[in-house]
mmCIF file of C-alpha atoms and ligand atoms in Angstrom:
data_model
loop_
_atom_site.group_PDB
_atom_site.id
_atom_site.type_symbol
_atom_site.label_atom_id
_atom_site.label_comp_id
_atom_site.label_asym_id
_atom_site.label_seq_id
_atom_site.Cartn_x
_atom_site.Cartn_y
_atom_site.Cartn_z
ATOM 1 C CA UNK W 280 16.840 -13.407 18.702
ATOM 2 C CA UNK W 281 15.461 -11.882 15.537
ATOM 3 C CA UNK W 282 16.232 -8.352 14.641
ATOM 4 C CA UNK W 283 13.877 -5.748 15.574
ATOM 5 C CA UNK W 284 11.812 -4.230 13.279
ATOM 6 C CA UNK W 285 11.173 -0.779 13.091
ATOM 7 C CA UNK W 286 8.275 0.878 11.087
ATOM 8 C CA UNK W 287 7.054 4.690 10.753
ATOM 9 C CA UNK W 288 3.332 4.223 10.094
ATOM 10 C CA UNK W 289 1.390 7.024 8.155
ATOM 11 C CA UNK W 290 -2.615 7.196 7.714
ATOM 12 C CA UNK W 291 -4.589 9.922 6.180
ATOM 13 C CA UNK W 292 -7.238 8.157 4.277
ATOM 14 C CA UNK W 293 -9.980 10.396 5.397
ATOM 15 C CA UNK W 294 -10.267 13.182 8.414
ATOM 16 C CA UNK W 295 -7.253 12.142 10.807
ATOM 17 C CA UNK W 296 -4.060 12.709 10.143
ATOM 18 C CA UNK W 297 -1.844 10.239 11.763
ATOM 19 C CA UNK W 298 1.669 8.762 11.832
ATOM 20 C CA UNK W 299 3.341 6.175 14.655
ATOM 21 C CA UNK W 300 6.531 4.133 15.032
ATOM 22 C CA UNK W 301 5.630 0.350 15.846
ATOM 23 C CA UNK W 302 8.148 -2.364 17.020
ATOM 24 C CA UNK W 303 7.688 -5.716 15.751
ATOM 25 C CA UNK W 304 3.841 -4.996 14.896
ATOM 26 C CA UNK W 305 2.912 -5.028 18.324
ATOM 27 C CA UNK W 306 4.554 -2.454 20.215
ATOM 28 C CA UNK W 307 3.359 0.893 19.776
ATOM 29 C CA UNK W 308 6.616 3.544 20.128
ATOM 30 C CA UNK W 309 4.079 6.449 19.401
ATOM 31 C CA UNK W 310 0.879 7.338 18.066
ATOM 32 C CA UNK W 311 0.157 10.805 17.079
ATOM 33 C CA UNK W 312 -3.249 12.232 15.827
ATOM 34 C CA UNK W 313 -4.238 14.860 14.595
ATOM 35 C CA UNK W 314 -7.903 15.230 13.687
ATOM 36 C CA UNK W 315 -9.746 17.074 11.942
ATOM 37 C CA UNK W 316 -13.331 16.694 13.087
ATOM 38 C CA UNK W 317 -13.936 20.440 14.594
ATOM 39 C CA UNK W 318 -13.162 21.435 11.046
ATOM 40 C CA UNK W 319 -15.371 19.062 9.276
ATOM 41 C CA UNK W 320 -18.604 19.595 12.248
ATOM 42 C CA UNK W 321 -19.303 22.976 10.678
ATOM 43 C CA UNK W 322 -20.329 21.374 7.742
ATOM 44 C CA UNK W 323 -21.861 17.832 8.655
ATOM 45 C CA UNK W 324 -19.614 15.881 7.803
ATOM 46 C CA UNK W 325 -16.015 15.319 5.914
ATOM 47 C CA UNK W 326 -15.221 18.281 3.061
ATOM 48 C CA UNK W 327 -12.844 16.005 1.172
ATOM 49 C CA UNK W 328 -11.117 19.183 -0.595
ATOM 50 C CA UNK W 329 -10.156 20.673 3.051
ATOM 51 C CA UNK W 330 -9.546 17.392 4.473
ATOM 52 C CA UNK W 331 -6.703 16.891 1.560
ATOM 53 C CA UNK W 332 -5.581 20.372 2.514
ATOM 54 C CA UNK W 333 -5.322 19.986 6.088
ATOM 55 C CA UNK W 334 -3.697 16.862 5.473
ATOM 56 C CA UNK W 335 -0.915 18.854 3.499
ATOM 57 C CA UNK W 336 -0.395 21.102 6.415
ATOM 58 C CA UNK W 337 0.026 18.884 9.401
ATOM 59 C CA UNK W 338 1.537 15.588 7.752
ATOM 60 C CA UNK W 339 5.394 17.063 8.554
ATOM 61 C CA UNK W 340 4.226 18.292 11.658
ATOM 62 C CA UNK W 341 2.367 15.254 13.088
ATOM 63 C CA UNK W 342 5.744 12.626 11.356
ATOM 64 C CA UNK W 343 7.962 14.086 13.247
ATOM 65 C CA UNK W 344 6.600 13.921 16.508
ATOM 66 C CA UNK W 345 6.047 10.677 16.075
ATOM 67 C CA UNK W 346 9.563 9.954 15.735
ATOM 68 C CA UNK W 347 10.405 12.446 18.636
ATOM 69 C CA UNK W 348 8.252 10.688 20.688
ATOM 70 C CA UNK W 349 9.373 7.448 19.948
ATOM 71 C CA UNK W 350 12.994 8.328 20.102
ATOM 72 C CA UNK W 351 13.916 7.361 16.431
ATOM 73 C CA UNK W 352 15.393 9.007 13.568
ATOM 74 C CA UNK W 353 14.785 8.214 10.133
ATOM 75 C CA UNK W 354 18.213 6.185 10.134
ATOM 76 C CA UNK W 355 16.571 3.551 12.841
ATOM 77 C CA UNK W 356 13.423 2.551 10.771
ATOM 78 C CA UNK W 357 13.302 -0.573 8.677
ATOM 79 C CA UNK W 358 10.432 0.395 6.546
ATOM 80 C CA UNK W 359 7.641 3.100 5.957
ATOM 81 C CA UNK W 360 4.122 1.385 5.892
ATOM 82 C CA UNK W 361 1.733 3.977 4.397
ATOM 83 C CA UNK W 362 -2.263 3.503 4.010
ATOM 84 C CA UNK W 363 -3.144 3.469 0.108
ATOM 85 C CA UNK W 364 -6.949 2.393 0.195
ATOM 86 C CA UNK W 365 -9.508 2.373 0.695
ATOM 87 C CA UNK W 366 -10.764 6.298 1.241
ATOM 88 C CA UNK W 367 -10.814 9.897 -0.161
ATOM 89 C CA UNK W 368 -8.233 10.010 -3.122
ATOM 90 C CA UNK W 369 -7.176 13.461 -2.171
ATOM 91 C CA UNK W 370 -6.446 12.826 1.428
ATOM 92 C CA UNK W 371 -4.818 9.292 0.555
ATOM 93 C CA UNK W 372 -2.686 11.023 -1.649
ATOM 94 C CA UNK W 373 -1.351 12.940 1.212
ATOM 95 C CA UNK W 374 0.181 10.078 2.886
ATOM 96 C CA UNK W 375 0.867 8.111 -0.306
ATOM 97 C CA UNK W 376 3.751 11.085 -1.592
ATOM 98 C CA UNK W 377 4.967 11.921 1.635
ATOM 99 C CA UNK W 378 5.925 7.909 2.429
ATOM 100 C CA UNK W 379 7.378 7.732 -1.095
ATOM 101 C CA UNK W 380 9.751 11.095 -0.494
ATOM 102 C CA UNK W 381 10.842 9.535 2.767
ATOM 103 C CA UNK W 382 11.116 5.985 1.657
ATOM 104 C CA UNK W 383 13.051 7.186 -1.265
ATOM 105 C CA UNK W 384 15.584 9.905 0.637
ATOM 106 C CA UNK W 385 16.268 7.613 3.479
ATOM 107 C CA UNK W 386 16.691 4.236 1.152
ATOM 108 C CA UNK W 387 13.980 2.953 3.302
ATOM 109 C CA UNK W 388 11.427 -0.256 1.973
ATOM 110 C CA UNK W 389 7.452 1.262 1.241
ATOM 111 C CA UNK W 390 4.933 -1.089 2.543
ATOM 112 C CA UNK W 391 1.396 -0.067 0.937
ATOM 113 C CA UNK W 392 -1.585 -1.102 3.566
ATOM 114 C CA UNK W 393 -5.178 -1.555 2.869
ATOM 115 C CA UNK W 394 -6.951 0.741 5.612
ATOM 116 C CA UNK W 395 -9.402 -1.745 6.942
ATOM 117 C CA UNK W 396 -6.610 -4.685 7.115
ATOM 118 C CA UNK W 397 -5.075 -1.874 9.768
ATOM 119 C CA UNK W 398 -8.352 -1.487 11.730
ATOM 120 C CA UNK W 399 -8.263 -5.667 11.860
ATOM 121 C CA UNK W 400 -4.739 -5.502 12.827
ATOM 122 C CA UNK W 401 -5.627 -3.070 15.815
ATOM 123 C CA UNK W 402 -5.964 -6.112 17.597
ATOM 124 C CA UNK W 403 -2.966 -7.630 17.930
ATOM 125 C CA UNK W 404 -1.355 -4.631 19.637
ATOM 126 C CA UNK W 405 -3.129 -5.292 22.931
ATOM 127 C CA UNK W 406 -3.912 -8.551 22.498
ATOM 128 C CA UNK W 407 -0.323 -9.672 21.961
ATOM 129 C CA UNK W 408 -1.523 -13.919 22.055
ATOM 130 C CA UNK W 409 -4.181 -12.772 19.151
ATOM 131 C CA UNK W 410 -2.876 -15.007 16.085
ATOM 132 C CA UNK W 411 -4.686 -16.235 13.406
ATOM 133 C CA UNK W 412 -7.085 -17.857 12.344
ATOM 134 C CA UNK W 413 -10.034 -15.734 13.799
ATOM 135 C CA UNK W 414 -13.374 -14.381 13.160
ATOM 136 C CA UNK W 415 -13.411 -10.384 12.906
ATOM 137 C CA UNK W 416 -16.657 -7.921 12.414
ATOM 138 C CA UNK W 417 -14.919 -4.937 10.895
ATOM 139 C CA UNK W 418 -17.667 -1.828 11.894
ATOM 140 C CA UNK W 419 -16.480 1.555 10.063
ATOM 141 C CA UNK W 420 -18.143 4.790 8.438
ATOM 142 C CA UNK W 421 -17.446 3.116 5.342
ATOM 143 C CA UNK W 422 -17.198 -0.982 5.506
ATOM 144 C CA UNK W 423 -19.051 -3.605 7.504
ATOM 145 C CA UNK W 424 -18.159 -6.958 7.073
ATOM 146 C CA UNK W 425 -17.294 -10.256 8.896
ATOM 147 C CA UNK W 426 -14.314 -11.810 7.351
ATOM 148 C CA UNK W 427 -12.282 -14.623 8.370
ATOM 149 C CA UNK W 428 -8.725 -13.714 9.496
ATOM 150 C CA UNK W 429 -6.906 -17.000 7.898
ATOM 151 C CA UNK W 430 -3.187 -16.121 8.262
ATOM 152 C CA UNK W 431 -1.463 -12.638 8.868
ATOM 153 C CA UNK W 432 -2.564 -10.779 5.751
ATOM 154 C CA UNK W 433 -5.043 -13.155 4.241
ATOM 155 C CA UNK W 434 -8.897 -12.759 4.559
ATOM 156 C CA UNK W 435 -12.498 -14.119 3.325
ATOM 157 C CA UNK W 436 -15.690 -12.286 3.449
ATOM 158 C CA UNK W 437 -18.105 -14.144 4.627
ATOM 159 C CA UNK W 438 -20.619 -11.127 4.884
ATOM 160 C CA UNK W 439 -20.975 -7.475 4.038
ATOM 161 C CA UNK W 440 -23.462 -4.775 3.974
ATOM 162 C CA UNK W 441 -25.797 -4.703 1.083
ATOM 163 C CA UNK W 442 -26.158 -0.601 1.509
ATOM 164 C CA UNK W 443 -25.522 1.725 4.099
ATOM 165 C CA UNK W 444 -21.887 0.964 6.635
ATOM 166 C CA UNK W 445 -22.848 0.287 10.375
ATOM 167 C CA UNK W 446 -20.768 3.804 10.733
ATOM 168 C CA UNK W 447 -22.788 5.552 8.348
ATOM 169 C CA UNK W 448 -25.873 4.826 9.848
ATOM 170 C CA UNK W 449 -25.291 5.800 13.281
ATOM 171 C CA UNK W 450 -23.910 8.459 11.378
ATOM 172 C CA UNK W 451 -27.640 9.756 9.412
ATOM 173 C CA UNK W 452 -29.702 8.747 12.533
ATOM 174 C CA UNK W 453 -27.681 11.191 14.524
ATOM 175 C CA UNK W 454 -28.135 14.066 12.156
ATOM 176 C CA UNK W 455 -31.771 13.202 11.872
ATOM 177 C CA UNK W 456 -32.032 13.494 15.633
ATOM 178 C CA UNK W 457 -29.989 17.143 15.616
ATOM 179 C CA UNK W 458 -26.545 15.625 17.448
ATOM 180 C CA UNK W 459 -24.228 16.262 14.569
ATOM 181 C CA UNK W 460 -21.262 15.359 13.184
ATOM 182 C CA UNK W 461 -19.208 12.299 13.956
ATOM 183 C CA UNK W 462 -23.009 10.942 14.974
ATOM 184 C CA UNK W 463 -21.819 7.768 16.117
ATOM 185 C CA UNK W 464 -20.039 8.302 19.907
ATOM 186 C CA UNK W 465 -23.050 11.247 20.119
ATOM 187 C CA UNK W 466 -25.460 8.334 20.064
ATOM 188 C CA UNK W 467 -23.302 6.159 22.034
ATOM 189 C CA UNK W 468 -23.424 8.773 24.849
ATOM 190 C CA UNK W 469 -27.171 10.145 24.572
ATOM 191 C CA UNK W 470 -28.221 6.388 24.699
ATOM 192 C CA UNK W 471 -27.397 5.527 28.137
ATOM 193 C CA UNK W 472 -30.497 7.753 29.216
ATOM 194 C CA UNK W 473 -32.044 6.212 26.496
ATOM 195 C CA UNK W 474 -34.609 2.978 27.160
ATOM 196 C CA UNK W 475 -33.359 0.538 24.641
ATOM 197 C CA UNK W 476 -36.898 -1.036 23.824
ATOM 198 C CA UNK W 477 -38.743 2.239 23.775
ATOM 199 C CA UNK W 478 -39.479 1.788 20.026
ATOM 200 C CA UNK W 479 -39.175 -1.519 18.133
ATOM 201 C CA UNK W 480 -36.781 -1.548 14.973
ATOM 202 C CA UNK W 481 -36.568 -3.545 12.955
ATOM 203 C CA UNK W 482 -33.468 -6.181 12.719
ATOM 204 C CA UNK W 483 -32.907 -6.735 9.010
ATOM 205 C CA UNK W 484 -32.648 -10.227 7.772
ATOM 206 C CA UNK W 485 -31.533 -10.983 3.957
ATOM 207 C CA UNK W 486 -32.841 -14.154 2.489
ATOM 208 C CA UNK W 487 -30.114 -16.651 1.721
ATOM 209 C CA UNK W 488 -27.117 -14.660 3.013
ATOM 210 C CA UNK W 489 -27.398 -15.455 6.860
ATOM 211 C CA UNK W 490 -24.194 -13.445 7.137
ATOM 212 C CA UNK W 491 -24.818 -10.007 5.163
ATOM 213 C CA UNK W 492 -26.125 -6.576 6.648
ATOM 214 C CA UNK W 493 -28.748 -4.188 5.694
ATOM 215 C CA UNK W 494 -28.950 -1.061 8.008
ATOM 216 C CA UNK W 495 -30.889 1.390 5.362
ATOM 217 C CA UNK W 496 -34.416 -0.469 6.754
ATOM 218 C CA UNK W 497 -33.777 0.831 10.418
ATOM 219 C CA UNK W 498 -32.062 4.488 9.141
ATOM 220 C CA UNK W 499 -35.869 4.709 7.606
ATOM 221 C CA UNK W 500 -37.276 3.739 10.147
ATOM 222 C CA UNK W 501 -35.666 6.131 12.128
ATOM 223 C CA UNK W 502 -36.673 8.802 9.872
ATOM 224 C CA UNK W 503 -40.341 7.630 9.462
ATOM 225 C CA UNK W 504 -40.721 7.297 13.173
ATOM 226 C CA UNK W 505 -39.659 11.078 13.529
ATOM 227 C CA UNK W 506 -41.628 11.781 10.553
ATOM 228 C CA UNK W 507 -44.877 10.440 11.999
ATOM 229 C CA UNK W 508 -43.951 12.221 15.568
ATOM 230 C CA UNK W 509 -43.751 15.457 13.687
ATOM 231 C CA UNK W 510 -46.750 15.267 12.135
ATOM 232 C CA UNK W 511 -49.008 14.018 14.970
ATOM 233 C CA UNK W 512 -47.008 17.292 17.261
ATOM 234 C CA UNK W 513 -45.439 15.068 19.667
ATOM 235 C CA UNK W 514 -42.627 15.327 21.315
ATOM 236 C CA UNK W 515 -39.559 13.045 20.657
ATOM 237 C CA UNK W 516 -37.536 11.253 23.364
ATOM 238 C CA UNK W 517 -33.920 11.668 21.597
ATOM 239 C CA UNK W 518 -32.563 9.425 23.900
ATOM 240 C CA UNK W 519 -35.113 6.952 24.007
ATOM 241 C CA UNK W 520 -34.500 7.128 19.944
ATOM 242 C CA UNK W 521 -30.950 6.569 19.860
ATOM 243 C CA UNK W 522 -30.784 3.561 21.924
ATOM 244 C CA UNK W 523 -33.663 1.819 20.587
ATOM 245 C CA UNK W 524 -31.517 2.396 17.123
ATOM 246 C CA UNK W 525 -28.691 1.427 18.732
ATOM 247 C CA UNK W 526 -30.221 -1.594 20.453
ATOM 248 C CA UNK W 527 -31.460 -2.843 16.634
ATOM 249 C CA UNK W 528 -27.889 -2.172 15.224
ATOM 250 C CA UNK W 529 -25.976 -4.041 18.075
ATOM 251 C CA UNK W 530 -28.143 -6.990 18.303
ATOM 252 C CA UNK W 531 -27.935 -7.471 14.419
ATOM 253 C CA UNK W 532 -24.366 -7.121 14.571
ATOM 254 C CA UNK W 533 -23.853 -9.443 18.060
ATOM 255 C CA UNK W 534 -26.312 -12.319 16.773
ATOM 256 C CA UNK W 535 -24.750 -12.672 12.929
ATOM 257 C CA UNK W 536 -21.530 -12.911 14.289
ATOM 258 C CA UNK W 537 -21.823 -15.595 16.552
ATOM 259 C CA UNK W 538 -23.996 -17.365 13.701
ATOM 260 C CA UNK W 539 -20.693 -17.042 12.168
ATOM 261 C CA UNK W 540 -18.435 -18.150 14.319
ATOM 262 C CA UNK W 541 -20.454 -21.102 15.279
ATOM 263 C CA UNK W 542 -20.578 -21.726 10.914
ATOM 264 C CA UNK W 543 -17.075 -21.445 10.091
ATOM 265 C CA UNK W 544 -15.887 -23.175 14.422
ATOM 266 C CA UNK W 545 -13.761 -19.916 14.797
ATOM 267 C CA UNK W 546 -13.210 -19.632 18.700
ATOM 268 C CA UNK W 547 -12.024 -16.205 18.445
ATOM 269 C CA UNK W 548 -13.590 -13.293 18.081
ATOM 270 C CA UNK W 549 -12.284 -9.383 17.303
ATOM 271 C CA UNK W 550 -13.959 -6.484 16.518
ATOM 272 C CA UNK W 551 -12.304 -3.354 14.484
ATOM 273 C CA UNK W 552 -13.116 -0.431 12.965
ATOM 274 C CA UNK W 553 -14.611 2.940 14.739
ATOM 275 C CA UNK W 554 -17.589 1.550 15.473
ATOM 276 C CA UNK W 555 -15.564 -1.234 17.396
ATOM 277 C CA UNK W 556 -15.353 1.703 20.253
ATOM 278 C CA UNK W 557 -19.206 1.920 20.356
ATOM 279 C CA UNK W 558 -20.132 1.007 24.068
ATOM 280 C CA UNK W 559 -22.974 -1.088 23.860
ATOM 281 C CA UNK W 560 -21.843 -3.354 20.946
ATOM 282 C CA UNK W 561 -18.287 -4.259 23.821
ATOM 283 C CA UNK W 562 -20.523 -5.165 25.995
ATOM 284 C CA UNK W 563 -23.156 -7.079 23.875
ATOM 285 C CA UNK W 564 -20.207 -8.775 22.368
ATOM 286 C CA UNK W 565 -18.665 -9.428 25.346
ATOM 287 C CA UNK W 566 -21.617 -11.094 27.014
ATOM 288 C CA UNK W 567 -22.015 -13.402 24.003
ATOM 289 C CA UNK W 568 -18.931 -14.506 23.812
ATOM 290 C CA UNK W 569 -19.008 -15.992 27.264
ATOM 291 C CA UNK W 570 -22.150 -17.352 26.927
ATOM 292 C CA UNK W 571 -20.609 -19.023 23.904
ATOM 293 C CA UNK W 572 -17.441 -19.804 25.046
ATOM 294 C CA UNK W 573 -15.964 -17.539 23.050
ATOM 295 C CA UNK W 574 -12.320 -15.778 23.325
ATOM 296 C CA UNK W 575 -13.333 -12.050 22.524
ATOM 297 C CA UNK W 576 -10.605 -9.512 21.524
ATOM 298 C CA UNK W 577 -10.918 -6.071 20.836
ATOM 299 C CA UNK W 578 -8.641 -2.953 20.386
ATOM 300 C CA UNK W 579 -8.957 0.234 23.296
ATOM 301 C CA UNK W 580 -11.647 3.197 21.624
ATOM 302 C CA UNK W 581 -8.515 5.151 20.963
ATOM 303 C CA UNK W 582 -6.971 2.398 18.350
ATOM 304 C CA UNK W 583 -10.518 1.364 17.036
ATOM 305 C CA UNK W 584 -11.267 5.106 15.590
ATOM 306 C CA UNK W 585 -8.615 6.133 12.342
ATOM 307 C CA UNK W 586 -4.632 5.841 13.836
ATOM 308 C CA UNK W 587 -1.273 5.402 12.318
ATOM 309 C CA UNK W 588 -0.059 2.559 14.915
ATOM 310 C CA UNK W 589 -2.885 -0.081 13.038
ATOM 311 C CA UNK W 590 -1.495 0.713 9.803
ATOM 312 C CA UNK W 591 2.085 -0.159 11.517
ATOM 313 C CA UNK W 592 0.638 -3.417 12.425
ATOM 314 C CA UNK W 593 -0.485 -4.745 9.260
ATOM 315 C CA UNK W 594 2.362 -2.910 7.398
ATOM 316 C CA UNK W 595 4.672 -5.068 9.590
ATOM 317 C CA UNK W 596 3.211 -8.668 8.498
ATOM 318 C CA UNK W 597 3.269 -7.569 5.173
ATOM 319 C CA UNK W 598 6.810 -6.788 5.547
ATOM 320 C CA UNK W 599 7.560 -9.965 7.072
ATOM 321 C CA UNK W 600 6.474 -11.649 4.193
ATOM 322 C CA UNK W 601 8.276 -9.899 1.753
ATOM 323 C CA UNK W 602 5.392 -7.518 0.051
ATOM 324 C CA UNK W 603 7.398 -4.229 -1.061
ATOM 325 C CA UNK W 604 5.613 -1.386 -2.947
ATOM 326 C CA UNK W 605 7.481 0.798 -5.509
ATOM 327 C CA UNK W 606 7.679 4.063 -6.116
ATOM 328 C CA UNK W 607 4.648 4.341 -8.620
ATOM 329 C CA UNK W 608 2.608 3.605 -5.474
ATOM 330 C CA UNK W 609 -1.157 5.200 -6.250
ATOM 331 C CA UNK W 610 -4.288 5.874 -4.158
ATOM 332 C CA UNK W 611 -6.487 2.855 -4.857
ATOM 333 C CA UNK W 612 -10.053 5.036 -3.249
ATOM 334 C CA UNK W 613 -12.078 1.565 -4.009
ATOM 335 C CA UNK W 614 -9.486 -1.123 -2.149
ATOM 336 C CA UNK W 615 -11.122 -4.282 -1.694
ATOM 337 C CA UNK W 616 -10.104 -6.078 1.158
ATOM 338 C CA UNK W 617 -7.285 -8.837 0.405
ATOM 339 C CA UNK W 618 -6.286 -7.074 -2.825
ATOM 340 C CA UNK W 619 -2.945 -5.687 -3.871
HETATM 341 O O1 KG4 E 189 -13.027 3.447 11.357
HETATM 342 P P1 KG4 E 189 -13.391 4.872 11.397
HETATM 343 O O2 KG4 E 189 -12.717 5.766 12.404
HETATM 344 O O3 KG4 E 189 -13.219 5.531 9.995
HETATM 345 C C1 KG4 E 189 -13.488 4.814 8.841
HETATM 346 O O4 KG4 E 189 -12.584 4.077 8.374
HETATM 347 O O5 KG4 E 189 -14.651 4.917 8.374
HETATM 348 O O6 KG4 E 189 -14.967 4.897 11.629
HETATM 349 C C2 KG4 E 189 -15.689 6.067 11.721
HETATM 350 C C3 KG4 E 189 -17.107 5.701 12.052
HETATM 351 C C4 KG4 E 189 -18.046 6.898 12.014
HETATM 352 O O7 KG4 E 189 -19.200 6.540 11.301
HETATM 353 C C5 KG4 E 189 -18.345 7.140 13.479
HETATM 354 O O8 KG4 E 189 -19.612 7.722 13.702
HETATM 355 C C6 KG4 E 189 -18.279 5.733 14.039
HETATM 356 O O9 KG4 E 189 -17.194 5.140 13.363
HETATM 357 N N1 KG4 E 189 -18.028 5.706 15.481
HETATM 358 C C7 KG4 E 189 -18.903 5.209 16.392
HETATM 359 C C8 KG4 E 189 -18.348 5.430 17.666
HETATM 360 N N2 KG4 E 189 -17.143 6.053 17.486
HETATM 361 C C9 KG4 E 189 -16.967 6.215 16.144
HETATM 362 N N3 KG4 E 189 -20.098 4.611 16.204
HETATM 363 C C10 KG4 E 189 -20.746 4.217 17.312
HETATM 364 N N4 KG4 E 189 -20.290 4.408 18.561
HETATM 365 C C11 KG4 E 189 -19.103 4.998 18.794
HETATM 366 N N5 KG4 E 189 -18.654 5.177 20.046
HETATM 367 ZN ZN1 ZN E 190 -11.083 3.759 9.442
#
């Protein structure tokens, strides 16, 4: 039997602050969040200056339950994984200094972990068979792409948006409708009174890149449809809006990533990223998967949406295979997936 290994997990790349302890990648000791989104709804979205301060207050706070709850003391870990990039500099930062003071009072190993590698690795915590190779749609505020999952640590993009994130544009179609901020579980909710083909969308298409996204086409269409409604004084069906958005987004999503997997024979399928917890895109999955004969994966909503116990999970792989950061660790806001 190998040793156990033990890893304190911190995230704070944008409004969550969040630290776990993870056993062996896949075994989640604890999980603690704290989020700031009440904070942030006042204004529409994420104030990165009070997000960064916020950080700063509960980081302490929210690190040492986690060990409480797990039972651990700093003298049990193996390593601190920390999330460096992608995200808000000032709120990465957070979680950068505080895993460098702990990894360098307790003589503990720093792991640095791209954010969206964690979101991916979300998956293997309840699907403990999930191995590599696999296909995975990563769906956040900030990324969309389809990237193939070679090993433990090593990916290639086969597709990404060319402008707006899948998040994002649930995200502007939601304010446009008056729901707020985070838009996308408001539309998720408001569209199951919606009719999903109450207004046709379109499904963006881009010429010679079967496997990239566009979602700014259907955000303006969105808008335009409201537009026109407004100016011919009729009434709008919110709900029949936001699924008929949704439906476009999810289909898109569903159809290019079973294109893919079909491309590249990948029998597995995962979905990550907060978007991952969107409703009608598990089921649409899920239903095309078994008509494809396709294993489909997928993390709870809780792990899909910004946690510490993802960034455990990659931070643990990377440990495994020997990747150490030093103490001149830095917030790297533009991470690209795969880099170090
Ligand atoms: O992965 P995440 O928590 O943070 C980033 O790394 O960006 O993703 C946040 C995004 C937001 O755009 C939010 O509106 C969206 O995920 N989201 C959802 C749902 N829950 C969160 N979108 C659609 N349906 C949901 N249920
Ligand atoms: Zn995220």
């Amino acid at each position: 039997m190998e040793k156990d290994v033990l890893i304190l997990a911190i995230e704070s790349s944008c409004d969550e602050t969040a630290a776990a302890v993870v056993r062996n990648g896949r075994e989640v000791l604890s999980n603690v969040i704290s989020s700031q989104i009440a904070l942030h709804t006042l204004y529409g979205g994420v104030v990165p200056e009070i997000a960064s301060r916020k950080h700063i207050e509960k980081i302490n706070q929210v690190i040492q339950e986690a060990l409480d709850e797990a039972g651990v003391t700093l003298q049990d870990l193996d390593a601190i994984g920390v999330t460096y990039g992608p995200g808000l500099v000032g709120a990465l930062l957070v979680g950068v200094a505080e895993a460098k003071a702990i990894a360098y009072a307790a003589g503990l190993p720093l792991v640095g972990v791209h954010h969206i590698e964690g979101h991916v690795s979300a998956n293997y915590i309840e699907n403990k068979e999930l191995e590599p190779p696999f296909l995975c749609l990563i769906v956040s505020g900030g990324h969309t792409h389809l990237v193939l999952v070679k090993e433990y640590g090593v990916y290639e993009i086969i597709g990404r948006t060319h402008d707006d994130a899948a998040g994002e544009a649930y995200d502007k179609v939601a304010r446009a409708i008056g729901l707020g901020y985070p838009g996308g579980p408001k539309i998720d909710k408001l569209s199951k009174e919606g009719n999903p083909k109450a207004i046709a969308f379109p499904r963006a298409q881009i010429e010679g890149a079967p496997f990239d996204f566009s979602f700014s086409g259907v955000k303006s269409a969105v808008l335009n449809y409201l537009n026109g409604c407004a100016m011919k004084n009729e009434e709008i069906n919110r709900a029949d809006v936001a699924a008929s958005f949704q439906q476009a987004v999810v289909d898109v999503l569903v159809e290019k990533t079973i294109a893919a997997a079909k491309e590249y024979k990948m029998e597995r399928i995962a979905i990550a990223g907060g978007v991952a917890s969107n409703s009608a895109l598990r089921a649409a999955m899920e239903a095309a998967c078994a008509k494809h004969n396709l294993q489909f994966y997928h993390p709870s909503p809780g792990l899909c949406t910004d946690n510490a116990a993802m960034i455990g999970a990659a931070a643990y792989y990377e440990y495994q295979k020997g990747v150490r950061s030093g103490l001149d660790l830095n917030a790297v806001p533009n991470l690209k997936i795969g880099e170090r």
